[in-house]
Amino acid sequence: MFTLKLTQLGNSVGVVLPKELLARLHVENGDTVFATESPDGVRLTPFAPNFEQQMKAAREMAQRSAGTGQMNVWQWIEEAVVLAIHDEQLAEHCGSTGIERWPI
């Protein structure tokens, strides 16, 4: 558990994150983090909160087109973009993508 201090920053209030927490989040000064509501409070993460929804949509499109034996080029492009964004976020914040891709 980390205790966070609120501090005045001009007309706003900011949270000071200790370097141990920054290291656990794999972020540094200038990076973006996302605060999302969760059942037990607020979750702080370096990953875009809507990413899983994007991946789900891409998987559903791939499954729908799999039955036809051919993937629409626009579906393939959208799926490739979603995977590239995910790879970039993981590499930026974790040092390696380390994900297993499913066939396109």
PDB file of N, CA, C and O in Angstrom, residues 17-78:
ATOM      1  N   LEU A  17       3.369  10.856  -6.637  1.00  0.00           N
ATOM      2  CA  LEU A  17       3.576   9.413  -6.654  1.00  0.00           C
ATOM      3  C   LEU A  17       5.018   9.111  -6.265  1.00  0.00           C
ATOM      4  O   LEU A  17       5.949   9.610  -6.900  1.00  0.00           O
ATOM      5  N   PRO A  18       5.217   8.295  -5.244  1.00  0.00           N
ATOM      6  CA  PRO A  18       6.588   7.954  -4.850  1.00  0.00           C
ATOM      7  C   PRO A  18       7.284   7.148  -5.944  1.00  0.00           C
ATOM      8  O   PRO A  18       6.637   6.463  -6.746  1.00  0.00           O
ATOM      9  N   LYS A  19       8.616   7.226  -5.987  1.00  0.00           N
ATOM     10  CA  LYS A  19       9.344   6.562  -7.075  1.00  0.00           C
ATOM     11  C   LYS A  19       9.136   5.055  -7.077  1.00  0.00           C
ATOM     12  O   LYS A  19       9.169   4.430  -8.135  1.00  0.00           O
ATOM     13  N   GLU A  20       8.862   4.449  -5.932  1.00  0.00           N
ATOM     14  CA  GLU A  20       8.590   3.008  -5.889  1.00  0.00           C
ATOM     15  C   GLU A  20       7.301   2.676  -6.652  1.00  0.00           C
ATOM     16  O   GLU A  20       7.224   1.676  -7.343  1.00  0.00           O
ATOM     17  N   LEU A  21       6.295   3.533  -6.515  1.00  0.00           N
ATOM     18  CA  LEU A  21       5.041   3.328  -7.234  1.00  0.00           C
ATOM     19  C   LEU A  21       5.225   3.577  -8.726  1.00  0.00           C
ATOM     20  O   LEU A  21       4.696   2.842  -9.561  1.00  0.00           O
ATOM     21  N   LEU A  22       5.991   4.612  -9.084  1.00  0.00           N
ATOM     22  CA  LEU A  22       6.293   4.870 -10.489  1.00  0.00           C
ATOM     23  C   LEU A  22       6.976   3.656 -11.117  1.00  0.00           C
ATOM     24  O   LEU A  22       6.649   3.260 -12.239  1.00  0.00           O
ATOM     25  N   ALA A  23       7.893   3.046 -10.388  1.00  0.00           N
ATOM     26  CA  ALA A  23       8.592   1.863 -10.894  1.00  0.00           C
ATOM     27  C   ALA A  23       7.621   0.698 -11.081  1.00  0.00           C
ATOM     28  O   ALA A  23       7.691  -0.021 -12.083  1.00  0.00           O
ATOM     29  N   ARG A  24       6.711   0.498 -10.142  1.00  0.00           N
ATOM     30  CA  ARG A  24       5.733  -0.597 -10.274  1.00  0.00           C
ATOM     31  C   ARG A  24       4.798  -0.379 -11.451  1.00  0.00           C
ATOM     32  O   ARG A  24       4.371  -1.333 -12.092  1.00  0.00           O
ATOM     33  N   LEU A  25       4.467   0.875 -11.727  1.00  0.00           N
ATOM     34  CA  LEU A  25       3.595   1.193 -12.855  1.00  0.00           C
ATOM     35  C   LEU A  25       4.370   1.265 -14.176  1.00  0.00           C
ATOM     36  O   LEU A  25       3.774   1.349 -15.235  1.00  0.00           O
ATOM     37  N   HIS A  26       5.700   1.253 -14.095  1.00  0.00           N
ATOM     38  CA  HIS A  26       6.559   1.389 -15.274  1.00  0.00           C
ATOM     39  C   HIS A  26       6.288   2.698 -16.000  1.00  0.00           C
ATOM     40  O   HIS A  26       6.142   2.734 -17.223  1.00  0.00           O
ATOM     41  N   VAL A  27       6.185   3.786 -15.224  1.00  0.00           N
ATOM     42  CA  VAL A  27       5.965   5.117 -15.792  1.00  0.00           C
ATOM     43  C   VAL A  27       7.000   6.076 -15.235  1.00  0.00           C
ATOM     44  O   VAL A  27       7.658   5.794 -14.232  1.00  0.00           O
ATOM     45  N   GLU A  28       7.119   7.203 -15.911  1.00  0.00           N
ATOM     46  CA  GLU A  28       8.028   8.249 -15.449  1.00  0.00           C
ATOM     47  C   GLU A  28       7.393   9.602 -15.726  1.00  0.00           C
ATOM     48  O   GLU A  28       6.310   9.684 -16.328  1.00  0.00           O
ATOM     49  N   ASN A  29       8.060  10.654 -15.317  1.00  0.00           N
ATOM     50  CA  ASN A  29       7.565  12.008 -15.489  1.00  0.00           C
ATOM     51  C   ASN A  29       7.178  12.244 -16.950  1.00  0.00           C
ATOM     52  O   ASN A  29       7.935  11.939 -17.861  1.00  0.00           O
ATOM     53  N   GLY A  30       5.961  12.755 -17.173  1.00  0.00           N
ATOM     54  CA  GLY A  30       5.473  13.046 -18.509  1.00  0.00           C
ATOM     55  C   GLY A  30       4.610  11.954 -19.110  1.00  0.00           C
ATOM     56  O   GLY A  30       3.912  12.198 -20.092  1.00  0.00           O
ATOM     57  N   ASP A  31       4.652  10.725 -18.565  1.00  0.00           N
ATOM     58  CA  ASP A  31       3.805   9.639 -19.066  1.00  0.00           C
ATOM     59  C   ASP A  31       2.357   9.880 -18.671  1.00  0.00           C
ATOM     60  O   ASP A  31       2.063  10.653 -17.765  1.00  0.00           O
ATOM     61  N   THR A  32       1.450   9.192 -19.340  1.00  0.00           N
ATOM     62  CA  THR A  32       0.028   9.287 -19.043  1.00  0.00           C
ATOM     63  C   THR A  32      -0.402   8.060 -18.260  1.00  0.00           C
ATOM     64  O   THR A  32      -0.002   6.942 -18.582  1.00  0.00           O
ATOM     65  N   VAL A  33      -1.187   8.278 -17.213  1.00  0.00           N
ATOM     66  CA  VAL A  33      -1.811   7.178 -16.475  1.00  0.00           C
ATOM     67  C   VAL A  33      -3.311   7.413 -16.484  1.00  0.00           C
ATOM     68  O   VAL A  33      -3.778   8.528 -16.698  1.00  0.00           O
ATOM     69  N   PHE A  34      -4.065   6.339 -16.283  1.00  0.00           N
ATOM     70  CA  PHE A  34      -5.515   6.412 -16.319  1.00  0.00           C
ATOM     71  C   PHE A  34      -6.070   6.014 -14.954  1.00  0.00           C
ATOM     72  O   PHE A  34      -5.657   4.999 -14.396  1.00  0.00           O
ATOM     73  N   ALA A  35      -6.983   6.812 -14.430  1.00  0.00           N
ATOM     74  CA  ALA A  35      -7.685   6.489 -13.192  1.00  0.00           C
ATOM     75  C   ALA A  35      -9.098   6.073 -13.575  1.00  0.00           C
ATOM     76  O   ALA A  35      -9.830   6.847 -14.191  1.00  0.00           O
ATOM     77  N   THR A  36      -9.454   4.837 -13.243  1.00  0.00           N
ATOM     78  CA  THR A  36     -10.790   4.334 -13.575  1.00  0.00           C
ATOM     79  C   THR A  36     -11.463   3.840 -12.311  1.00  0.00           C
ATOM     80  O   THR A  36     -10.806   3.396 -11.375  1.00  0.00           O
ATOM     81  N   GLU A  37     -12.782   3.934 -12.303  1.00  0.00           N
ATOM     82  CA  GLU A  37     -13.531   3.426 -11.158  1.00  0.00           C
ATOM     83  C   GLU A  37     -13.542   1.910 -11.189  1.00  0.00           C
ATOM     84  O   GLU A  37     -13.620   1.303 -12.250  1.00  0.00           O
ATOM     85  N   SER A  38     -13.446   1.324 -10.010  1.00  0.00           N
ATOM     86  CA  SER A  38     -13.532  -0.130  -9.881  1.00  0.00           C
ATOM     87  C   SER A  38     -14.442  -0.432  -8.696  1.00  0.00           C
ATOM     88  O   SER A  38     -14.744   0.462  -7.899  1.00  0.00           O
ATOM     89  N   PRO A  39     -14.871  -1.671  -8.546  1.00  0.00           N
ATOM     90  CA  PRO A  39     -15.783  -1.997  -7.445  1.00  0.00           C
ATOM     91  C   PRO A  39     -15.221  -1.661  -6.061  1.00  0.00           C
ATOM     92  O   PRO A  39     -15.972  -1.338  -5.152  1.00  0.00           O
ATOM     93  N   ASP A  40     -13.902  -1.690  -5.922  1.00  0.00           N
ATOM     94  CA  ASP A  40     -13.316  -1.415  -4.612  1.00  0.00           C
ATOM     95  C   ASP A  40     -12.660  -0.041  -4.506  1.00  0.00           C
ATOM     96  O   ASP A  40     -11.904   0.220  -3.589  1.00  0.00           O
ATOM     97  N   GLY A  41     -12.934   0.865  -5.453  1.00  0.00           N
ATOM     98  CA  GLY A  41     -12.374   2.206  -5.377  1.00  0.00           C
ATOM     99  C   GLY A  41     -11.949   2.721  -6.732  1.00  0.00           C
ATOM    100  O   GLY A  41     -12.703   2.659  -7.694  1.00  0.00           O
ATOM    101  N   VAL A  42     -10.706   3.196  -6.821  1.00  0.00           N
ATOM    102  CA  VAL A  42     -10.162   3.737  -8.062  1.00  0.00           C
ATOM    103  C   VAL A  42      -8.919   2.949  -8.432  1.00  0.00           C
ATOM    104  O   VAL A  42      -8.097   2.628  -7.571  1.00  0.00           O
ATOM    105  N   ARG A  43      -8.778   2.661  -9.717  1.00  0.00           N
ATOM    106  CA  ARG A  43      -7.642   1.898 -10.221  1.00  0.00           C
ATOM    107  C   ARG A  43      -6.764   2.834 -11.043  1.00  0.00           C
ATOM    108  O   ARG A  43      -7.261   3.576 -11.879  1.00  0.00           O
ATOM    109  N   LEU A  44      -5.462   2.795 -10.800  1.00  0.00           N
ATOM    110  CA  LEU A  44      -4.497   3.610 -11.527  1.00  0.00           C
ATOM    111  C   LEU A  44      -3.677   2.685 -12.418  1.00  0.00           C
ATOM    112  O   LEU A  44      -3.085   1.713 -11.937  1.00  0.00           O
ATOM    113  N   THR A  45      -3.650   2.965 -13.725  1.00  0.00           N
ATOM    114  CA  THR A  45      -2.959   2.087 -14.661  1.00  0.00           C
ATOM    115  C   THR A  45      -2.372   2.896 -15.818  1.00  0.00           C
ATOM    116  O   THR A  45      -2.933   3.928 -16.187  1.00  0.00           O
ATOM    117  N   PRO A  46      -1.265   2.433 -16.396  1.00  0.00           N
ATOM    118  CA  PRO A  46      -0.713   3.103 -17.563  1.00  0.00           C
ATOM    119  C   PRO A  46      -1.388   2.669 -18.868  1.00  0.00           C
ATOM    120  O   PRO A  46      -1.068   3.173 -19.929  1.00  0.00           O
ATOM    121  N   PHE A  47      -2.319   1.725 -18.798  1.00  0.00           N
ATOM    122  CA  PHE A  47      -2.960   1.185 -19.992  1.00  0.00           C
ATOM    123  C   PHE A  47      -4.317   1.830 -20.223  1.00  0.00           C
ATOM    124  O   PHE A  47      -5.078   2.044 -19.287  1.00  0.00           O
ATOM    125  N   ALA A  48      -4.626   2.097 -21.487  1.00  0.00           N
ATOM    126  CA  ALA A  48      -5.900   2.716 -21.850  1.00  0.00           C
ATOM    127  C   ALA A  48      -7.050   1.825 -21.393  1.00  0.00           C
ATOM    128  O   ALA A  48      -7.059   0.633 -21.677  1.00  0.00           O
ATOM    129  N   PRO A  49      -8.024   2.381 -20.674  1.00  0.00           N
ATOM    130  CA  PRO A  49      -9.101   1.569 -20.115  1.00  0.00           C
ATOM    131  C   PRO A  49     -10.008   0.936 -21.171  1.00  0.00           C
ATOM    132  O   PRO A  49     -10.606  -0.100 -20.920  1.00  0.00           O
ATOM    133  N   ASN A  50     -10.092   1.496 -22.356  1.00  0.00           N
ATOM    134  CA  ASN A  50     -10.976   0.940 -23.379  1.00  0.00           C
ATOM    135  C   ASN A  50     -10.259  -0.065 -24.273  1.00  0.00           C
ATOM    136  O   ASN A  50     -10.837  -0.573 -25.221  1.00  0.00           O
ATOM    137  N   PHE A  51      -8.998  -0.372 -23.968  1.00  0.00           N
ATOM    138  CA  PHE A  51      -8.251  -1.276 -24.832  1.00  0.00           C
ATOM    139  C   PHE A  51      -8.882  -2.660 -24.914  1.00  0.00           C
ATOM    140  O   PHE A  51      -8.989  -3.238 -25.993  1.00  0.00           O
ATOM    141  N   GLU A  52      -9.321  -3.202 -23.791  1.00  0.00           N
ATOM    142  CA  GLU A  52      -9.911  -4.544 -23.806  1.00  0.00           C
ATOM    143  C   GLU A  52     -11.178  -4.571 -24.654  1.00  0.00           C
ATOM    144  O   GLU A  52     -11.438  -5.543 -25.354  1.00  0.00           O
ATOM    145  N   GLN A  53     -11.964  -3.496 -24.616  1.00  0.00           N
ATOM    146  CA  GLN A  53     -13.152  -3.416 -25.474  1.00  0.00           C
ATOM    147  C   GLN A  53     -12.750  -3.438 -26.952  1.00  0.00           C
ATOM    148  O   GLN A  53     -13.391  -4.096 -27.768  1.00  0.00           O
ATOM    149  N   GLN A  54     -11.680  -2.722 -27.295  1.00  0.00           N
ATOM    150  CA  GLN A  54     -11.199  -2.716 -28.670  1.00  0.00           C
ATOM    151  C   GLN A  54     -10.747  -4.115 -29.087  1.00  0.00           C
ATOM    152  O   GLN A  54     -11.028  -4.561 -30.201  1.00  0.00           O
ATOM    153  N   MET A  55     -10.034  -4.799 -28.209  1.00  0.00           N
ATOM    154  CA  MET A  55      -9.571  -6.155 -28.518  1.00  0.00           C
ATOM    155  C   MET A  55     -10.752  -7.106 -28.688  1.00  0.00           C
ATOM    156  O   MET A  55     -10.752  -7.953 -29.580  1.00  0.00           O
ATOM    157  N   LYS A  56     -11.751  -6.979 -27.835  1.00  0.00           N
ATOM    158  CA  LYS A  56     -12.929  -7.842 -27.934  1.00  0.00           C
ATOM    159  C   LYS A  56     -13.613  -7.642 -29.282  1.00  0.00           C
ATOM    160  O   LYS A  56     -13.987  -8.608 -29.957  1.00  0.00           O
ATOM    161  N   ALA A  57     -13.763  -6.381 -29.680  1.00  0.00           N
ATOM    162  CA  ALA A  57     -14.396  -6.086 -30.970  1.00  0.00           C
ATOM    163  C   ALA A  57     -13.570  -6.666 -32.117  1.00  0.00           C
ATOM    164  O   ALA A  57     -14.122  -7.243 -33.067  1.00  0.00           O
ATOM    165  N   ALA A  58     -12.256  -6.553 -32.044  1.00  0.00           N
ATOM    166  CA  ALA A  58     -11.394  -7.094 -33.099  1.00  0.00           C
ATOM    167  C   ALA A  58     -11.510  -8.618 -33.168  1.00  0.00           C
ATOM    168  O   ALA A  58     -11.579  -9.194 -34.255  1.00  0.00           O
ATOM    169  N   ARG A  59     -11.544  -9.270 -32.004  1.00  0.00           N
ATOM    170  CA  ARG A  59     -11.686 -10.727 -31.986  1.00  0.00           C
ATOM    171  C   ARG A  59     -13.027 -11.162 -32.573  1.00  0.00           C
ATOM    172  O   ARG A  59     -13.095 -12.134 -33.323  1.00  0.00           O
ATOM    173  N   GLU A  60     -14.084 -10.443 -32.222  1.00  0.00           N
ATOM    174  CA  GLU A  60     -15.411 -10.781 -32.757  1.00  0.00           C
ATOM    175  C   GLU A  60     -15.450 -10.620 -34.271  1.00  0.00           C
ATOM    176  O   GLU A  60     -16.010 -11.465 -34.975  1.00  0.00           O
ATOM    177  N   MET A  61     -14.834  -9.565 -34.780  1.00  0.00           N
ATOM    178  CA  MET A  61     -14.784  -9.372 -36.231  1.00  0.00           C
ATOM    179  C   MET A  61     -14.013 -10.509 -36.895  1.00  0.00           C
ATOM    180  O   MET A  61     -14.419 -11.022 -37.935  1.00  0.00           O
ATOM    181  N   ALA A  62     -12.903 -10.889 -36.292  1.00  0.00           N
ATOM    182  CA  ALA A  62     -12.098 -11.967 -36.863  1.00  0.00           C
ATOM    183  C   ALA A  62     -12.876 -13.278 -36.863  1.00  0.00           C
ATOM    184  O   ALA A  62     -12.831 -14.033 -37.832  1.00  0.00           O
ATOM    185  N   GLN A  63     -13.617 -13.545 -35.789  1.00  0.00           N
ATOM    186  CA  GLN A  63     -14.400 -14.776 -35.717  1.00  0.00           C
ATOM    187  C   GLN A  63     -15.526 -14.774 -36.749  1.00  0.00           C
ATOM    188  O   GLN A  63     -15.786 -15.786 -37.389  1.00  0.00           O
ATOM    189  N   ARG A  64     -16.194 -13.627 -36.918  1.00  0.00           N
ATOM    190  CA  ARG A  64     -17.280 -13.544 -37.905  1.00  0.00           C
ATOM    191  C   ARG A  64     -16.756 -13.779 -39.317  1.00  0.00           C
ATOM    192  O   ARG A  64     -17.358 -14.473 -40.115  1.00  0.00           O
ATOM    193  N   SER A  65     -15.597 -13.194 -39.612  1.00  0.00           N
ATOM    194  CA  SER A  65     -15.072 -13.331 -40.967  1.00  0.00           C
ATOM    195  C   SER A  65     -14.372 -14.666 -41.169  1.00  0.00           C
ATOM    196  O   SER A  65     -14.170 -15.078 -42.304  1.00  0.00           O
ATOM    197  N   ALA A  66     -14.026 -15.359 -40.089  1.00  0.00           N
ATOM    198  CA  ALA A  66     -13.343 -16.649 -40.213  1.00  0.00           C
ATOM    199  C   ALA A  66     -14.227 -17.665 -40.918  1.00  0.00           C
ATOM    200  O   ALA A  66     -13.739 -18.502 -41.668  1.00  0.00           O
ATOM    201  N   GLY A  67     -15.524 -17.608 -40.696  1.00  0.00           N
ATOM    202  CA  GLY A  67     -16.449 -18.543 -41.331  1.00  0.00           C
ATOM    203  C   GLY A  67     -16.519 -18.373 -42.840  1.00  0.00           C
ATOM    204  O   GLY A  67     -16.856 -19.296 -43.570  1.00  0.00           O
ATOM    205  N   THR A  68     -16.165 -17.197 -43.335  1.00  0.00           N
ATOM    206  CA  THR A  68     -16.213 -16.946 -44.772  1.00  0.00           C
ATOM    207  C   THR A  68     -14.936 -17.400 -45.460  1.00  0.00           C
ATOM    208  O   THR A  68     -14.883 -17.472 -46.677  1.00  0.00           O
ATOM    209  N   GLY A  69     -13.906 -17.685 -44.664  1.00  0.00           N
ATOM    210  CA  GLY A  69     -12.629 -18.094 -45.237  1.00  0.00           C
ATOM    211  C   GLY A  69     -11.794 -16.925 -45.720  1.00  0.00           C
ATOM    212  O   GLY A  69     -10.697 -17.092 -46.207  1.00  0.00           O
ATOM    213  N   GLN A  70     -12.309 -15.711 -45.557  1.00  0.00           N
ATOM    214  CA  GLN A  70     -11.590 -14.536 -46.034  1.00  0.00           C
ATOM    215  C   GLN A  70     -11.909 -13.360 -45.122  1.00  0.00           C
ATOM    216  O   GLN A  70     -13.052 -13.154 -44.743  1.00  0.00           O
ATOM    217  N   MET A  71     -10.893 -12.610 -44.761  1.00  0.00           N
ATOM    218  CA  MET A  71     -11.104 -11.451 -43.902  1.00  0.00           C
ATOM    219  C   MET A  71     -11.148 -10.195 -44.762  1.00  0.00           C
ATOM    220  O   MET A  71     -10.314 -10.004 -45.635  1.00  0.00           O
ATOM    221  N   ASN A  72     -12.137  -9.373 -44.516  1.00  0.00           N
ATOM    222  CA  ASN A  72     -12.252  -8.091 -45.178  1.00  0.00           C
ATOM    223  C   ASN A  72     -11.006  -7.277 -44.873  1.00  0.00           C
ATOM    224  O   ASN A  72     -10.528  -7.240 -43.751  1.00  0.00           O
ATOM    225  N   VAL A  73     -10.452  -6.578 -45.857  1.00  0.00           N
ATOM    226  CA  VAL A  73      -9.221  -5.824 -45.670  1.00  0.00           C
ATOM    227  C   VAL A  73      -9.370  -4.759 -44.581  1.00  0.00           C
ATOM    228  O   VAL A  73      -8.445  -4.521 -43.811  1.00  0.00           O
ATOM    229  N   TRP A  74     -10.540  -4.136 -44.455  1.00  0.00           N
ATOM    230  CA  TRP A  74     -10.734  -3.117 -43.420  1.00  0.00           C
ATOM    231  C   TRP A  74     -10.755  -3.743 -42.036  1.00  0.00           C
ATOM    232  O   TRP A  74     -10.273  -3.160 -41.075  1.00  0.00           O
ATOM    233  N   GLN A  75     -11.309  -4.937 -41.923  1.00  0.00           N
ATOM    234  CA  GLN A  75     -11.286  -5.636 -40.637  1.00  0.00           C
ATOM    235  C   GLN A  75      -9.849  -5.969 -40.258  1.00  0.00           C
ATOM    236  O   GLN A  75      -9.448  -5.821 -39.106  1.00  0.00           O
ATOM    237  N   TRP A  76      -9.063  -6.411 -41.225  1.00  0.00           N
ATOM    238  CA  TRP A  76      -7.677  -6.764 -40.954  1.00  0.00           C
ATOM    239  C   TRP A  76      -6.892  -5.539 -40.507  1.00  0.00           C
ATOM    240  O   TRP A  76      -6.123  -5.580 -39.564  1.00  0.00           O
ATOM    241  N   ILE A  77      -7.115  -4.400 -41.185  1.00  0.00           N
ATOM    242  CA  ILE A  77      -6.403  -3.172 -40.831  1.00  0.00           C
ATOM    243  C   ILE A  77      -6.770  -2.734 -39.419  1.00  0.00           C
ATOM    244  O   ILE A  77      -5.904  -2.397 -38.617  1.00  0.00           O
ATOM    245  N   GLU A  78      -8.060  -2.741 -39.092  1.00  0.00           N
ATOM    246  CA  GLU A  78      -8.485  -2.325 -37.755  1.00  0.00           C
ATOM    247  C   GLU A  78      -7.878  -3.243 -36.697  1.00  0.00           C
ATOM    248  O   GLU A  78      -7.381  -2.786 -35.678  1.00  0.00           O
TER     249      GLU A  78
END
